[in-house]
mmCIF file of C-alpha atoms in Angstrom:
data_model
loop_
_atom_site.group_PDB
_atom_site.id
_atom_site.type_symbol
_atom_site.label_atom_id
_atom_site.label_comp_id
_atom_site.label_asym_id
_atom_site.label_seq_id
_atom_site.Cartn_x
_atom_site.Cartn_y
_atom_site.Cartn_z
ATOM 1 C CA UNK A 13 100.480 59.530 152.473
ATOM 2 C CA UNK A 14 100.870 62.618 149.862
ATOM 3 C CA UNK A 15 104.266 62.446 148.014
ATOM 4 C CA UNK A 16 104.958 65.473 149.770
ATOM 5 C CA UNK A 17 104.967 63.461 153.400
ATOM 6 C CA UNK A 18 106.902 60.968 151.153
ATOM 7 C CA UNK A 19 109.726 63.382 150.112
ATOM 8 C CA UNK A 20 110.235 64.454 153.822
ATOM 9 C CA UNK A 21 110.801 61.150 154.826
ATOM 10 C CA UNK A 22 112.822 60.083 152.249
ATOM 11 C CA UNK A 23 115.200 63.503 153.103
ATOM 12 C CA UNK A 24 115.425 62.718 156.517
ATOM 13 C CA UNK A 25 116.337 59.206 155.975
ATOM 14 C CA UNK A 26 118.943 60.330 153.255
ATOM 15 C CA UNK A 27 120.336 62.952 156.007
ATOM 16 C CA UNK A 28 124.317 61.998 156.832
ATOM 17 C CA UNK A 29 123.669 61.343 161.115
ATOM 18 C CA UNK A 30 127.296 63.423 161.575
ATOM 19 C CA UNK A 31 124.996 67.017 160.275
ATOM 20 C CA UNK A 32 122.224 65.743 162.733
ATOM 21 C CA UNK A 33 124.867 66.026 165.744
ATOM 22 C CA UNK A 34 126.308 69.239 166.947
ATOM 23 C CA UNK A 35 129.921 69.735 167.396
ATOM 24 C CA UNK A 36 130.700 70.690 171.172
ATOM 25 C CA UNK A 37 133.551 72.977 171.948
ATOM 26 C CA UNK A 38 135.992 72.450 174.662
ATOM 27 C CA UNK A 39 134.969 75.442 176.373
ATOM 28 C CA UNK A 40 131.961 77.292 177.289
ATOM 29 C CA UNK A 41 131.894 80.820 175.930
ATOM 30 C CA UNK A 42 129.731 83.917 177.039
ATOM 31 C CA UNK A 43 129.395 87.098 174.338
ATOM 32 C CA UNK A 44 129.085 90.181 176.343
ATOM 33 C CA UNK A 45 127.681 93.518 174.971
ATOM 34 C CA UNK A 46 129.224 97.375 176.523
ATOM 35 C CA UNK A 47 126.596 99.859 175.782
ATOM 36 C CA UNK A 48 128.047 103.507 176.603
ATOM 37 C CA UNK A 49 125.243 104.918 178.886
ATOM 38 C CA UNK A 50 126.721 107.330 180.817
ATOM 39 C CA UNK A 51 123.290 107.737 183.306
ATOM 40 C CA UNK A 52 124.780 103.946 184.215
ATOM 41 C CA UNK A 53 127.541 102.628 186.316
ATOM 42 C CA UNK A 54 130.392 100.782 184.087
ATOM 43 C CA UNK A 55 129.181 97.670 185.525
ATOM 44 C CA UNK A 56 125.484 98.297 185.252
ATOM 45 C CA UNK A 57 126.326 98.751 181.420
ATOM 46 C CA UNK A 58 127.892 95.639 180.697
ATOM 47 C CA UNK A 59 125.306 92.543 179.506
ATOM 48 C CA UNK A 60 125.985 88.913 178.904
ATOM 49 C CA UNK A 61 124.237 87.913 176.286
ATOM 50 C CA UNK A 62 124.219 84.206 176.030
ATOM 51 C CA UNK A 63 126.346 81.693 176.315
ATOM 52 C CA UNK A 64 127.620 79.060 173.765
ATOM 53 C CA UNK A 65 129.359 75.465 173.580
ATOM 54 C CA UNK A 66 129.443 74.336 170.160
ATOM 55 C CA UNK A 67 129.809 75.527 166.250
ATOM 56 C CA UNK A 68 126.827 75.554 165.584
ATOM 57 C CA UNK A 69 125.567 77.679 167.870
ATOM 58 C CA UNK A 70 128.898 79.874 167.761
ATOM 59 C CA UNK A 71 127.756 80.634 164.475
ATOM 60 C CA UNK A 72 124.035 80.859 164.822
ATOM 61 C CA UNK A 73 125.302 83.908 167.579
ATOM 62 C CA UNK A 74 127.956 85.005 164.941
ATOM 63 C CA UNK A 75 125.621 85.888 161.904
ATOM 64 C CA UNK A 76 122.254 86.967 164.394
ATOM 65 C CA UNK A 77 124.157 89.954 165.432
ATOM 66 C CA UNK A 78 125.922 93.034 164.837
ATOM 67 C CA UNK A 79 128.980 93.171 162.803
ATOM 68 C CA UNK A 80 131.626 94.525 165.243
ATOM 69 C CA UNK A 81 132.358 97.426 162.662
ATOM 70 C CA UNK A 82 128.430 98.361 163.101
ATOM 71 C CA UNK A 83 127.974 98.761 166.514
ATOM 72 C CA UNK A 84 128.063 102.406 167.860
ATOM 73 C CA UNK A 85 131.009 104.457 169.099
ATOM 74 C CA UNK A 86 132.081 103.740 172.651
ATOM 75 C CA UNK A 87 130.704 100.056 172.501
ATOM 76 C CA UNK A 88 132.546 97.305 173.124
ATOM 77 C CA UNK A 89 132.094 93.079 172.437
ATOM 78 C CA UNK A 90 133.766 90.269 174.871
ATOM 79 C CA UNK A 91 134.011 86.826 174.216
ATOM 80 C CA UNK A 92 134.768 85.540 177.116
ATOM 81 C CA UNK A 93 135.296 81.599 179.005
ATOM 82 C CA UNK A 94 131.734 81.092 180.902
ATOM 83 C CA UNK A 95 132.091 81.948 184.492
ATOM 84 C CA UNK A 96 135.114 84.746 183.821
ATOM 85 C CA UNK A 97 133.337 88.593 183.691
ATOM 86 C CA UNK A 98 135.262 90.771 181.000
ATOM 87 C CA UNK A 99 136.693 92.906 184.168
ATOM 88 C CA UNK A 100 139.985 93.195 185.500
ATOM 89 C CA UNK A 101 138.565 92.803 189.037
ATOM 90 C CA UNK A 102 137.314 89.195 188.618
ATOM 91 C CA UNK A 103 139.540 86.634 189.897
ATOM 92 C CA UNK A 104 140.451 85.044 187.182
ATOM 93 C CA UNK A 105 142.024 87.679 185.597
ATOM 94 C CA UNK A 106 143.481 90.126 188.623
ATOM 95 C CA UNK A 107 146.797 88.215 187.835
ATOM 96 C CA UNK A 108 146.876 88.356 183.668
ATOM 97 C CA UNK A 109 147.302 90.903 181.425
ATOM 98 C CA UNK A 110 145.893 91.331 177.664
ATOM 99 C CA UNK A 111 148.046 91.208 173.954
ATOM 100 C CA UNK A 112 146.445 94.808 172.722
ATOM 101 C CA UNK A 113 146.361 95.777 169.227
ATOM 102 C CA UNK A 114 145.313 99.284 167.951
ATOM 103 C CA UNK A 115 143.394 99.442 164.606
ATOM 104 C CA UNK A 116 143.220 103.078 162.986
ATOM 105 C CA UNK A 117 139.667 104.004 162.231
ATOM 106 C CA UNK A 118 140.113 103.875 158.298
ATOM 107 C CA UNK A 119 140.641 99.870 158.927
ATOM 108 C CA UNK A 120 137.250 99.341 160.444
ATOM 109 C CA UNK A 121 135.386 98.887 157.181
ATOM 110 C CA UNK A 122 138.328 97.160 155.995
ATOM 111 C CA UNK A 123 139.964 95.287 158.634
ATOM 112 C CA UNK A 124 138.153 95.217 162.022
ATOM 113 C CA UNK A 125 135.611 92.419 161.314
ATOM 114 C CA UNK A 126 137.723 89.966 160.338
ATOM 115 C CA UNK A 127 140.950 90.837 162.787
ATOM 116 C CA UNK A 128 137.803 89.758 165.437
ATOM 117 C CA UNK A 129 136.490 87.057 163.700
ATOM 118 C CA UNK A 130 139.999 85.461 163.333
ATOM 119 C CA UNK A 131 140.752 85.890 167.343
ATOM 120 C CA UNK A 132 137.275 84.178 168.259
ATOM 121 C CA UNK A 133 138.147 81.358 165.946
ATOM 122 C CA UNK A 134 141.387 80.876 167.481
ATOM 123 C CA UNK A 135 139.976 80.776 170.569
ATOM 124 C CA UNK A 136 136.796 78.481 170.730
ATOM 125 C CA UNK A 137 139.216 76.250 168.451
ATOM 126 C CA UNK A 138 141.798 76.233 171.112
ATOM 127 C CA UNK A 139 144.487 77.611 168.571
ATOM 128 C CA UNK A 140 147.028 77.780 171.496
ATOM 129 C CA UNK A 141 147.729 74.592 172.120
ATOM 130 C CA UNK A 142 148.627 73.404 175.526
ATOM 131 C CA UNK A 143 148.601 77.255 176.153
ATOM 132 C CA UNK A 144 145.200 77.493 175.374
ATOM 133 C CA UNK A 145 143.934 77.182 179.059
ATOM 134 C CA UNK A 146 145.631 80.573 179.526
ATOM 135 C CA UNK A 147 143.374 82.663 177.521
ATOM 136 C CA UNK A 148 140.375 84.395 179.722
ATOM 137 C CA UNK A 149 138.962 85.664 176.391
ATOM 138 C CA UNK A 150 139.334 88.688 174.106
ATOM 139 C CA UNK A 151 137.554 92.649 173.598
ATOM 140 C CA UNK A 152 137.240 94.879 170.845
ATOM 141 C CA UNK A 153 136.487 98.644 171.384
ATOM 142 C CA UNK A 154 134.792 100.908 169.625
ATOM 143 C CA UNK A 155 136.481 104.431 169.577
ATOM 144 C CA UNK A 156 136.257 107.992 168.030
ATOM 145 C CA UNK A 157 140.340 107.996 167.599
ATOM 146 C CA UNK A 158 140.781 104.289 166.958
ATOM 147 C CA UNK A 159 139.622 100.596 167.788
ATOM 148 C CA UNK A 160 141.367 98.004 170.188
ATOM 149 C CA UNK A 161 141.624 94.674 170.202
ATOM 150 C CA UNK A 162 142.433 92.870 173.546
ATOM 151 C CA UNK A 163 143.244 88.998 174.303
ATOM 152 C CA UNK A 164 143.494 88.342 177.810
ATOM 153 C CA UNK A 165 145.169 86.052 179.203
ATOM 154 C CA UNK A 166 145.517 85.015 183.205
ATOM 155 C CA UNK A 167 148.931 85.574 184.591
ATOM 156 C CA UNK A 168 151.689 87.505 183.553
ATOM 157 C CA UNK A 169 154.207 84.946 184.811
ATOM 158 C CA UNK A 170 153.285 82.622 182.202
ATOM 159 C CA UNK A 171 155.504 83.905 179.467
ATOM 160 C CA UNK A 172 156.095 81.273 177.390
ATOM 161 C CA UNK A 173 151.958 80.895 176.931
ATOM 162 C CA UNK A 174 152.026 84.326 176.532
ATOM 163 C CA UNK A 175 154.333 84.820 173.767
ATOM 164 C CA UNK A 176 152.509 81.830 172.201
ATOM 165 C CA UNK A 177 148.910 83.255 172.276
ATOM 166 C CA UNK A 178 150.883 86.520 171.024
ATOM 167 C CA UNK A 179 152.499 85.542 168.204
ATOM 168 C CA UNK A 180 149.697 82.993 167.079
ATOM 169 C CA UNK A 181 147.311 86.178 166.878
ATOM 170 C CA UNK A 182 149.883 87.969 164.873
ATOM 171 C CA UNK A 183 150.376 85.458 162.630
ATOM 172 C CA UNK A 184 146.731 84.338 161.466
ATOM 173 C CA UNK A 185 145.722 88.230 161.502
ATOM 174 C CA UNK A 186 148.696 88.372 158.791
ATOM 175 C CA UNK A 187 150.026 91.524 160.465
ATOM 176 C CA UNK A 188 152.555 93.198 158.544
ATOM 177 C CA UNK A 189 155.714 93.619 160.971
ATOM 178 C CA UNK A 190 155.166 97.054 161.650
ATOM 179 C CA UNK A 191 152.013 96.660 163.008
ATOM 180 C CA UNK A 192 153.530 96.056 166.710
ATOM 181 C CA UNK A 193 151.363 94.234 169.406
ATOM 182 C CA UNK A 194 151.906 95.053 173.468
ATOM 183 C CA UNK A 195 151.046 93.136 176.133
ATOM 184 C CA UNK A 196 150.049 95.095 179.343
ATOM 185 C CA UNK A 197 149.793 93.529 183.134
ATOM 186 C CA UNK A 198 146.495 94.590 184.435
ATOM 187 C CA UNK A 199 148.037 95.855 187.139
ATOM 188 C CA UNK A 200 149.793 97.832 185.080
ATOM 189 C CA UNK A 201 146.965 99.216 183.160
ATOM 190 C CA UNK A 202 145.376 100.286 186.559
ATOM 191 C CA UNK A 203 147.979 102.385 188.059
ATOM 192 C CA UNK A 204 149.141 104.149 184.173
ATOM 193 C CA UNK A 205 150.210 107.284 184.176
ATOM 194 C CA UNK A 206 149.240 109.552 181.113
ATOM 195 C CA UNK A 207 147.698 107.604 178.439
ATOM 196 C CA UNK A 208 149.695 104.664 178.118
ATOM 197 C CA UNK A 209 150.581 101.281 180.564
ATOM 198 C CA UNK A 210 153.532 100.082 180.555
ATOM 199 C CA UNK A 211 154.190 96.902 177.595
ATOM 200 C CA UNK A 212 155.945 94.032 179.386
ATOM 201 C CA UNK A 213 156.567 92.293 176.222
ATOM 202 C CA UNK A 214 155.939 93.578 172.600
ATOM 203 C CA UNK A 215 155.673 91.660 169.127
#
């Protein structure tokens, strides 16, 4: 055996068995791309990517790709439960509504990144609590006048789960106070007048 053979062996024996064993998430997650092609239908230009079920592989996805701040205007990323499409038609989210939080373009260099970073990491670590069943998963957008950032969550009637998801975002994205977060129905959103849905509770 050359004492390079022998150095393997002796690593892998010396390896702790815990790094040897992913660490599985409570939830299945799927990342899904928006590419802006307007020769395409809205749904024919929304991709899931892949899907995901521990750390490690969260942040094997995490680093292979795109910074959110990078990826071109009228793009958007979802992170979303496995099995729930980022759409307000699928079932699982007709009844919901999403916390939305408007960052100004000068904070995409700045803040955007790690505003989304923090709200994946809250929710493939369950952040919520009991609450956390009520998330459907989260959005950012890409625009000329400004980026969003959407949670969703699955039924408006849920306030208290709401409110928790809500101010749990606000408070690991250490948002100053002014910085005001809206939650809009869905239903809501669908039937807005003007530019703006109606915000059935604000933070």
């Amino acid at each position: 055996m050359s004492t390079t053979e022998e150095k393997d062996n002796e690593n892998a024996e010396g390896v702790d068995p815990d790094m040897l064993i992913k660490h599985p998430l409570q939830n299945m997650w799927s990342l899904w791309f928006y590419k802006n092609d307007r020769t395409k239908s809205w749904e024919e230009n929304l991709m899931e990517i892949t899907t995901f079920d521990t750390v490690e592989d969260f942040w094997a996805l995490y680093n292979h790709i795109e910074v959110v701040s990078k990826i071109p205007l009228g793009c958007d990323y979802a992170l979303f439960k496995q099995g729930i499409k980022p759409m307000w038609e699928d079932s699982r989210n007709k009844q919901g509504g999403r916390w939305l939080l408007n960052v100004q373009k000068s904070q995409r260099n700045t803040d955007l990144n790690n505003y989304w970073l923090e709200i994946l990491l809250c929710m493939i670590g369950e952040a919520f609590d009991e609450h956390s069943v009520d998330v459907c998963g989260a959005v950012v957008q890409i625009r000329n006048k400004g980026d969003k950032l959407g949670i969703w969550t699955a039924d408006t009637r849920h306030q208290d789960a709401i409110m928790k998801i809500g101010t749990t975002i606000k408070d690991r994205l250490n948002l100053h106070p002014r910085n005001i977060m809206g939650y809009e129905a869905h239903s809501d959103t669908q039937v807005k007048t003007g530019s703006v849905a109606k915000c059935r509770f604000t933070i």
